[in-house]
Coordinates of C-alpha atoms in Angstrom, one line a residue:
M198 CA -14.4 -19.3 -7.1
P199 CA -17.0 -17.8 -4.7
R200 CA -14.8 -14.7 -4.3
L201 CA -14.6 -14.3 -8.0
A202 CA -18.4 -14.5 -8.3
A203 CA -18.8 -12.0 -5.5
L204 CA -16.3 -9.6 -7.2
L205 CA -18.1 -9.9 -10.6
R206 CA -21.5 -9.4 -9.0
L207 CA -20.3 -6.4 -7.1
A208 CA -18.8 -4.8 -10.2
L209 CA -22.0 -5.3 -12.2
R210 CA -24.2 -4.0 -9.5
F211 CA -21.9 -1.0 -8.9
I212 CA -22.1 -0.1 -12.6
A213 CA -25.9 -0.4 -12.5
H214 CA -26.1 1.8 -9.4
C215 CA -23.9 4.4 -10.9
V216 CA -26.1 4.6 -14.0
L217 CA -29.4 4.6 -12.1
S218 CA -28.2 7.0 -9.5
G219 CA -26.7 9.3 -12.1
V220 CA -30.0 9.6 -13.9
A221 CA -31.9 10.2 -10.6
T222 CA -29.3 12.9 -9.6
A223 CA -29.5 14.5 -13.0
R224 CA -33.3 14.7 -12.7
I225 CA -33.0 16.4 -9.4
I226 CA -30.5 18.9 -10.7
V227 CA -32.1 19.6 -14.1
G228 CA -35.7 19.6 -12.7
R229 CA -34.6 21.8 -9.9
R230 CA -36.7 19.7 -7.7
P231 CA -36.2 20.7 -4.0
T232 CA -34.7 18.0 -2.0
H233 CA -33.9 17.5 1.7
S234 CA -30.3 16.3 1.9
G235 CA -28.8 15.1 5.1
L236 CA -27.0 12.5 7.1
V237 CA -27.9 8.8 7.7
R238 CA -26.1 6.3 9.8
L239 CA -25.7 2.9 8.0
R240 CA -25.1 -0.1 10.3
I241 CA -23.0 -2.5 8.3
A242 CA -22.5 -6.3 8.4
P243 CA -19.3 -7.6 10.1
M244 CA -16.3 -7.0 7.7
S245 CA -12.7 -6.0 8.0
E246 CA -11.7 -2.4 8.1
T247 CA -10.6 -2.7 4.5
G248 CA -14.1 -4.0 3.6
A249 CA -15.7 -1.0 5.4
A250 CA -13.4 1.4 3.4
V251 CA -14.3 -0.4 0.1
L252 CA -18.0 -0.2 0.9
A253 CA -17.7 3.5 1.8
A254 CA -15.8 4.1 -1.5
L255 CA -18.5 2.3 -3.5
V256 CA -21.1 4.5 -1.9
S257 CA -19.1 7.7 -2.4
L258 CA -18.5 6.9 -6.1
T259 CA -22.3 6.4 -6.6
P260 CA -23.9 9.8 -7.5
G261 CA -26.1 11.3 -4.8
S262 CA -24.3 9.8 -1.8
S263 CA -21.1 10.2 0.1
A264 CA -19.5 8.4 3.0
I265 CA -18.6 11.0 5.6
D266 CA -17.2 8.8 8.3
I267 CA -16.3 5.2 8.7
A268 CA -16.4 3.7 12.2
P269 CA -15.6 0.0 11.8
E270 CA -15.4 -0.5 15.6
R271 CA -19.1 0.4 15.7
S272 CA -19.9 -1.3 12.3
E273 CA -21.2 2.0 11.0
I274 CA -20.8 4.4 8.1
L275 CA -22.1 7.9 8.2
L276 CA -23.6 8.8 4.8
H277 CA -24.6 12.1 3.3
L278 CA -27.5 11.7 0.9
L279 CA -28.7 14.2 -1.7
D280 CA -32.3 13.1 -1.2
L281 CA -33.4 12.0 2.3
D282 CA -36.8 11.2 0.9
S283 CA -35.3 8.1 -0.7
A284 CA -33.0 7.2 2.2
D285 CA -34.8 3.9 3.0
G286 CA -34.4 2.8 -0.7
T287 CA -30.8 3.9 -0.8
V288 CA -29.9 2.1 2.3
A289 CA -31.8 -1.0 1.2
G290 CA -29.9 -0.9 -2.2
I291 CA -26.5 -0.6 -0.4
R292 CA -27.4 -3.6 1.8
R293 CA -28.8 -5.7 -1.1
D294 CA -26.3 -5.0 -3.8
F295 CA -23.0 -4.1 -2.1
E296 CA -22.8 -5.1 1.6
R297 CA -23.0 -8.9 1.3
D298 CA -20.4 -9.2 -1.4
V299 CA -18.0 -6.7 0.2
A300 CA -18.3 -8.7 3.5
A301 CA -17.6 -11.9 1.6
L302 CA -14.5 -10.4 -0.1
F303 CA -13.2 -8.7 3.2
P304 CA -14.4 -10.8 6.1
A305 CA -14.2 -9.6 9.7
G306 CA -10.9 -10.4 11.4
E307 CA -9.0 -10.5 8.0
R308 CA -6.2 -8.1 7.4
R309 CA -5.1 -7.0 3.9

């Protein structure tokens, strides 16, 4: 049951992130607001390699961010963000809304 709850929470949060990030990305594009895009290293909680790949996929599917490299041995994902000015908020959102549930679904040491 805890895994089902984590999966449902993750799905709902992912949908919310897609909508909110889509609106923010559209505002940047339509408003032609200059942004500073760039790379950010995201240290991730312990999880399996599959979990790291799932987390990277969730990030990449969210508008305005892309996972460039996954380094599970270093517990790190390299991200490209459209707007570095909001990097702290983006990273905090990934940690708060995705990381814990992905780690619960794909714990470290577990192979799938």
